[in-house]
PDB file of C-alpha atoms in Angstrom:
ATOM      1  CA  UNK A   1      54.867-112.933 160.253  1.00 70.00           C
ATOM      2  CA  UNK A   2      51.128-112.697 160.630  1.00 76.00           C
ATOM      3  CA  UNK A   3      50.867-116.390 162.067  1.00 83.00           C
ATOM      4  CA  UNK A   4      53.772-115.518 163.960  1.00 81.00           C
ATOM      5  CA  UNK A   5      52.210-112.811 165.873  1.00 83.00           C
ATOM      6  CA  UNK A   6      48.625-114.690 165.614  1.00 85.00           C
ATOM      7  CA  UNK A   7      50.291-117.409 168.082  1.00 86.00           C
ATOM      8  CA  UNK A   8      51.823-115.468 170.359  1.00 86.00           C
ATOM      9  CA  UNK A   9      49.103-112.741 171.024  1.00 88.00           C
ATOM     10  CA  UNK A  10      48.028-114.509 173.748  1.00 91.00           C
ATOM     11  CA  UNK A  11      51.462-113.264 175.824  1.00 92.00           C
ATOM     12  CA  UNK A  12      49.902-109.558 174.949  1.00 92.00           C
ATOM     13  CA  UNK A  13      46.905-110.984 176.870  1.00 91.00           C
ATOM     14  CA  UNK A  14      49.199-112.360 179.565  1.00 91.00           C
ATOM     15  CA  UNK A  15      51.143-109.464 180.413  1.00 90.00           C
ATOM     16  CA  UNK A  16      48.184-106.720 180.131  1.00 89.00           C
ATOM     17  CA  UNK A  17      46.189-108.823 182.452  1.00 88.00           C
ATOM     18  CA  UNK A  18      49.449-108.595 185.251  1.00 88.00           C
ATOM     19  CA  UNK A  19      49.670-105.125 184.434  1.00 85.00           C
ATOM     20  CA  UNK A  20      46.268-103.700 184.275  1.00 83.00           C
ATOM     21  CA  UNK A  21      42.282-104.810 184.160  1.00 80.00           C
ATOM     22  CA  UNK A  22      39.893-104.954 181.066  1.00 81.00           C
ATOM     23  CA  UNK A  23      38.117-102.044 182.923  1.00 80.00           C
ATOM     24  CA  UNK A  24      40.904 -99.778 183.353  1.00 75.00           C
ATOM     25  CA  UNK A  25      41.279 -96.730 181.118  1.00 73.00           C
ATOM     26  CA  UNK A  26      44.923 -97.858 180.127  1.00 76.00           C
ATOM     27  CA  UNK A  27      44.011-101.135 179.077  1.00 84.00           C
ATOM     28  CA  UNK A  28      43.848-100.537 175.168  1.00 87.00           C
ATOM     29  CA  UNK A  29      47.258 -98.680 175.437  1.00 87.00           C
ATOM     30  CA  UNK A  30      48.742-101.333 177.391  1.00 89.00           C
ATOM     31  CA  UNK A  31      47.441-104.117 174.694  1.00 91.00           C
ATOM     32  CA  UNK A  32      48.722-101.622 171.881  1.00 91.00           C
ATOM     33  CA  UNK A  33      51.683-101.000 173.074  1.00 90.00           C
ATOM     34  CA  UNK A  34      51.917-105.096 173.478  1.00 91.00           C
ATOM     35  CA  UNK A  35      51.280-105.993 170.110  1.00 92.00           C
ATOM     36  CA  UNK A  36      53.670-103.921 168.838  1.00 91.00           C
ATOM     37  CA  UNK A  37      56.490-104.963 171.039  1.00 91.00           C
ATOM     38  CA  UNK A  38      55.567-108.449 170.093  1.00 91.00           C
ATOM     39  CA  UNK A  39      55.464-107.021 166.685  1.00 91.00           C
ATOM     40  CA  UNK A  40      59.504-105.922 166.624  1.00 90.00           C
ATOM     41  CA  UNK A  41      60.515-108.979 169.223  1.00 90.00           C
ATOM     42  CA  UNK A  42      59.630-111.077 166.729  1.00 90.00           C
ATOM     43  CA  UNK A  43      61.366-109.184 163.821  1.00 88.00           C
ATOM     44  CA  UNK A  44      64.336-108.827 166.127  1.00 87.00           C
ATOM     45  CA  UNK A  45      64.508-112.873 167.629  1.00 85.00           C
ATOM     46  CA  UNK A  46      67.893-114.239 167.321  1.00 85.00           C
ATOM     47  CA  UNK A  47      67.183-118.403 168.091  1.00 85.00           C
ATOM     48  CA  UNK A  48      70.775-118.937 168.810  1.00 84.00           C
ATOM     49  CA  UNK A  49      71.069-116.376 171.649  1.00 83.00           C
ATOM     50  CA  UNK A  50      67.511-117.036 173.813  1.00 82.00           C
ATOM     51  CA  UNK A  51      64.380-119.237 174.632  1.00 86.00           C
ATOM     52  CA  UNK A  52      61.538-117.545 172.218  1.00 89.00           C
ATOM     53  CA  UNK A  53      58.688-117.443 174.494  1.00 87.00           C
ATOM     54  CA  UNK A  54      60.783-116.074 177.378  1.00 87.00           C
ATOM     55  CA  UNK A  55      62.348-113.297 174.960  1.00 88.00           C
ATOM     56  CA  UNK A  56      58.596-112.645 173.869  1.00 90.00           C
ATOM     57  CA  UNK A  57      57.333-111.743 177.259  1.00 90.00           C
ATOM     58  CA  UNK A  58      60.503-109.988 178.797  1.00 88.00           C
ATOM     59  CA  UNK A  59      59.822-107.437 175.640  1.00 90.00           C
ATOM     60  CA  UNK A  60      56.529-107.328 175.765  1.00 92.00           C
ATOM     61  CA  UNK A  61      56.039-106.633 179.689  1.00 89.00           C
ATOM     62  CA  UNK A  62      59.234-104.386 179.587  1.00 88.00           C
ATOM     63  CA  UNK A  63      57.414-102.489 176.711  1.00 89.00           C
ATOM     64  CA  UNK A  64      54.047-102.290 178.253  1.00 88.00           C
ATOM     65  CA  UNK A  65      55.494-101.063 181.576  1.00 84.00           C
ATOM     66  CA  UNK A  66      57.001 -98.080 179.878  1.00 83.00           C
ATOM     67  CA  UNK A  67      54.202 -97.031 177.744  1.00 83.00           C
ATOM     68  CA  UNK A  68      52.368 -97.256 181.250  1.00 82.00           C
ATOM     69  CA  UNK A  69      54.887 -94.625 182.428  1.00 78.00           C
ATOM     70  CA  UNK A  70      55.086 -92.836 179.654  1.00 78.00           C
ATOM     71  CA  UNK A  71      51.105 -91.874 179.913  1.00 74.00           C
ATOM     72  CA  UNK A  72      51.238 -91.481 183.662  1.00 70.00           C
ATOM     73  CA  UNK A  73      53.866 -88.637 183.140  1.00 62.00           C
ATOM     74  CA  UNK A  74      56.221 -90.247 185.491  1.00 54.00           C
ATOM     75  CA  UNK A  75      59.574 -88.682 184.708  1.00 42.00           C
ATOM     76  CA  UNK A  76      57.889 -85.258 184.192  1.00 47.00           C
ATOM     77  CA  UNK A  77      57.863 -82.115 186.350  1.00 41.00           C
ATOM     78  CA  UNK A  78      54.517 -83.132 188.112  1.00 40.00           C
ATOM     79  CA  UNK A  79      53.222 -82.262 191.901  1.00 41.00           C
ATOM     80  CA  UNK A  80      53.786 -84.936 194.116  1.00 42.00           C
ATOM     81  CA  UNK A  81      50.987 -83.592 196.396  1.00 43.00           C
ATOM     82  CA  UNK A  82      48.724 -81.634 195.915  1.00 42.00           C
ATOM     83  CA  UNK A  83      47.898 -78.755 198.306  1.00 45.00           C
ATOM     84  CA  UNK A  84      45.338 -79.549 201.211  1.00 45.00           C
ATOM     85  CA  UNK A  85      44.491 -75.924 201.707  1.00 46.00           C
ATOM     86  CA  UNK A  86      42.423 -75.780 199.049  1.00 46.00           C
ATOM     87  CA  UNK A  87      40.781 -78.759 200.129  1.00 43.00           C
ATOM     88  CA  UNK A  88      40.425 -78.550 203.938  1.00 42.00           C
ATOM     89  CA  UNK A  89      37.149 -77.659 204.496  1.00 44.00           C
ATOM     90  CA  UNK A  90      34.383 -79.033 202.367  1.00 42.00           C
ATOM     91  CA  UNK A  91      30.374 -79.038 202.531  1.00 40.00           C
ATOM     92  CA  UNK A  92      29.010 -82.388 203.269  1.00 44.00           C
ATOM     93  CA  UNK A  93      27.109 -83.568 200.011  1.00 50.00           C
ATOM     94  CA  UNK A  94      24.398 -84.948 202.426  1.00 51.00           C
ATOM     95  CA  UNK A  95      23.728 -81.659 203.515  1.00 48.00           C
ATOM     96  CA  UNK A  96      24.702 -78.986 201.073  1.00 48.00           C
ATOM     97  CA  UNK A  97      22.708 -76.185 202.060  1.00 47.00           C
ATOM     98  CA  UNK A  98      23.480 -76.424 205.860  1.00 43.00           C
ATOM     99  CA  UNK A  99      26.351 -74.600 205.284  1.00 44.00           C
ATOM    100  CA  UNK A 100      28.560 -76.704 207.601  1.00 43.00           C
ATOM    101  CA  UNK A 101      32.149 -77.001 207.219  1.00 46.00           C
ATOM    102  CA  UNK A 102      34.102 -80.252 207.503  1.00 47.00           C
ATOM    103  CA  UNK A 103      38.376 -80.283 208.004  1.00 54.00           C
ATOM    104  CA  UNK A 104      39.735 -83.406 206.947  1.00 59.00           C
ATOM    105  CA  UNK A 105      43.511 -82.261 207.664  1.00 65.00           C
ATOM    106  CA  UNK A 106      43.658 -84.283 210.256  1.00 67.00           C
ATOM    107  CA  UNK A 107      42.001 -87.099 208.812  1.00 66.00           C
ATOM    108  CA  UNK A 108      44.331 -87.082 205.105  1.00 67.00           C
ATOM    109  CA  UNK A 109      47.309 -86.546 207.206  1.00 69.00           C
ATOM    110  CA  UNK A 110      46.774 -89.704 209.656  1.00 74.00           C
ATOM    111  CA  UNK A 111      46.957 -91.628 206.181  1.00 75.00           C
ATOM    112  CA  UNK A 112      50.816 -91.145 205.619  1.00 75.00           C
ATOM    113  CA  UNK A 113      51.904 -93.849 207.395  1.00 79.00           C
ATOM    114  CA  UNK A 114      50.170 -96.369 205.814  1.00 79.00           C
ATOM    115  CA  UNK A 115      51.569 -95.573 202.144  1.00 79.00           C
ATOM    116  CA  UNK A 116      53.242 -92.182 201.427  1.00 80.00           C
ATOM    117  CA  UNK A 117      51.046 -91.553 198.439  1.00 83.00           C
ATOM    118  CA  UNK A 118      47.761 -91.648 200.371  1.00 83.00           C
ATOM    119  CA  UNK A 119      47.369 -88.131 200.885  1.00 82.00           C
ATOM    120  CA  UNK A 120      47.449 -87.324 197.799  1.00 83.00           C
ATOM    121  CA  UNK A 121      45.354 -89.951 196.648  1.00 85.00           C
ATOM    122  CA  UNK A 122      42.626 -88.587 198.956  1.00 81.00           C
ATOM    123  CA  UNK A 123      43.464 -84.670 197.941  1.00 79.00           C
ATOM    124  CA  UNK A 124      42.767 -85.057 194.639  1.00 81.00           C
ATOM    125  CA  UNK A 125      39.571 -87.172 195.507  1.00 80.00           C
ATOM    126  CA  UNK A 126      38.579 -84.571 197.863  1.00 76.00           C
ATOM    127  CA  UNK A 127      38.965 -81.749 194.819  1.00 74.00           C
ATOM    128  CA  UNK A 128      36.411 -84.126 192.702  1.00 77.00           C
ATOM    129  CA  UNK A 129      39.043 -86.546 190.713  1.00 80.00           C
ATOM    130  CA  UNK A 130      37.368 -89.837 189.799  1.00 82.00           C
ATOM    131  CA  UNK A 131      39.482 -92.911 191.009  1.00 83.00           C
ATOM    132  CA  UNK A 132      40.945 -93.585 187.115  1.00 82.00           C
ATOM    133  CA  UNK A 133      42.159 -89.742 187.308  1.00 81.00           C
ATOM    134  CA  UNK A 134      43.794 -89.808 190.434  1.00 83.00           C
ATOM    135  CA  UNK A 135      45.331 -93.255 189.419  1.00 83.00           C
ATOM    136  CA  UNK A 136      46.124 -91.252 186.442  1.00 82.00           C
ATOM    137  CA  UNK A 137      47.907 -88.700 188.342  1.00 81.00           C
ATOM    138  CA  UNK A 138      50.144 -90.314 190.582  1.00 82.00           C
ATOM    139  CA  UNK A 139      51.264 -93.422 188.192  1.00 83.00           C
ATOM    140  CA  UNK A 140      48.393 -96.213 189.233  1.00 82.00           C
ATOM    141  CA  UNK A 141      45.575 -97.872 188.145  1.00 82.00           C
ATOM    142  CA  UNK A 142      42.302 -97.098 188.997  1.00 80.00           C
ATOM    143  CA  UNK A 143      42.274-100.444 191.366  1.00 83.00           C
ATOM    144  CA  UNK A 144      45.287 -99.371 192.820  1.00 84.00           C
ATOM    145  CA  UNK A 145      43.917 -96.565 193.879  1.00 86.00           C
ATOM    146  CA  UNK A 146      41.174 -98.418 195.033  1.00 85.00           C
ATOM    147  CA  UNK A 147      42.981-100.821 197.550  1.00 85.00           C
ATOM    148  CA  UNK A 148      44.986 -98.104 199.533  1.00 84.00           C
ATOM    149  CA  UNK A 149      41.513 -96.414 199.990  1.00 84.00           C
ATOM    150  CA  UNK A 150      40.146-100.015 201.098  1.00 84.00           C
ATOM    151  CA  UNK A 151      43.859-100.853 203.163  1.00 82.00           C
ATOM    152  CA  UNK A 152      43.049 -96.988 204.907  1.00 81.00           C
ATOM    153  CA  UNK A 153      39.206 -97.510 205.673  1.00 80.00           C
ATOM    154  CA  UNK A 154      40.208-101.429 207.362  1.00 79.00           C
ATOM    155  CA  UNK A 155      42.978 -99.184 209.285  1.00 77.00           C
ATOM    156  CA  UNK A 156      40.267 -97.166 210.685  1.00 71.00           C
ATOM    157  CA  UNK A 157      41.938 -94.013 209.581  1.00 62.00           C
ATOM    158  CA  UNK A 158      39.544 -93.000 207.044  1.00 54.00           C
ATOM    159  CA  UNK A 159      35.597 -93.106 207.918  1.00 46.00           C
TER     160      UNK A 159
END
């Protein structure tokens, strides 16, 4: 069984890669949760009913992608957005002691058209939520997150 597993780690490797980077906070979950599906697929593998290496990463992926949702807390009684009122007005970090007020209402709301989960995405940023957290939060990864802010700023709708 060792061997067996030995061989075909490098689907764990495969699918984690699709899934997630090396740099993301999930990625040792992900690569867990892999080598243990691998793991049971292999205990369970019936020859006369499927391919091997196809079975392998169906279970594997399949597996990986529900561990993924598991620790995102999809499924759970979570906010989908998170209040802007608390976040409306902010100091500009350039200038902290000036005292001066910024409202980005407008600004997060102009971001719903481009993907749904933008505005909350930005909220959470706003209220000092790294990029991994917020990915965290609403079911993404931490690049994720990172290409709607990048697909928002090339829209011109964030500055």
């Amino acid at each position: 069984m060792d061997d067996a597993i030995a061989g075909h780690s490098s689907i764990v490797d495969e699918q984690a890669r699709r899934l997630c980077s090396r740099n993301d906070a999930d990625w040792d979950d992900v690569t867990s949760d892999g080598m243990l599906a691998l793991w049971r697929a292999l205990a369970a593998y019936d020859p006369a009913l499927r391919d091997l290496h196809g079975y392998l990463r169906l279970r594997v992926r399949h597996r990986m992608i529900d561990g993924m949702r598991r620790r995102s807390g999809r499924g759970q009684d979570l906010p989908a957005l998170i209040s802007l009122d608390d976040n409306a007005d902010l100091v500009p970090p350039e200038n902290p002691d000036l005292g001066a007020r910024v409202d980005l209402t407008d600004t997060v709301l102009r971001l719903a058209p481009l993907d749904p989960r933008l505005p909350a995405i930005a909220a959470l940023l706003v209220a000092g939520y790294t990029k991994t957290e917020t990915g965290a939060l609403q079911g993404l990864s931490r690049g994720r997150v990172w290409q709607l802010l990048s697909l928002a700023q090339r829209s011109g709708v964030a500055a």
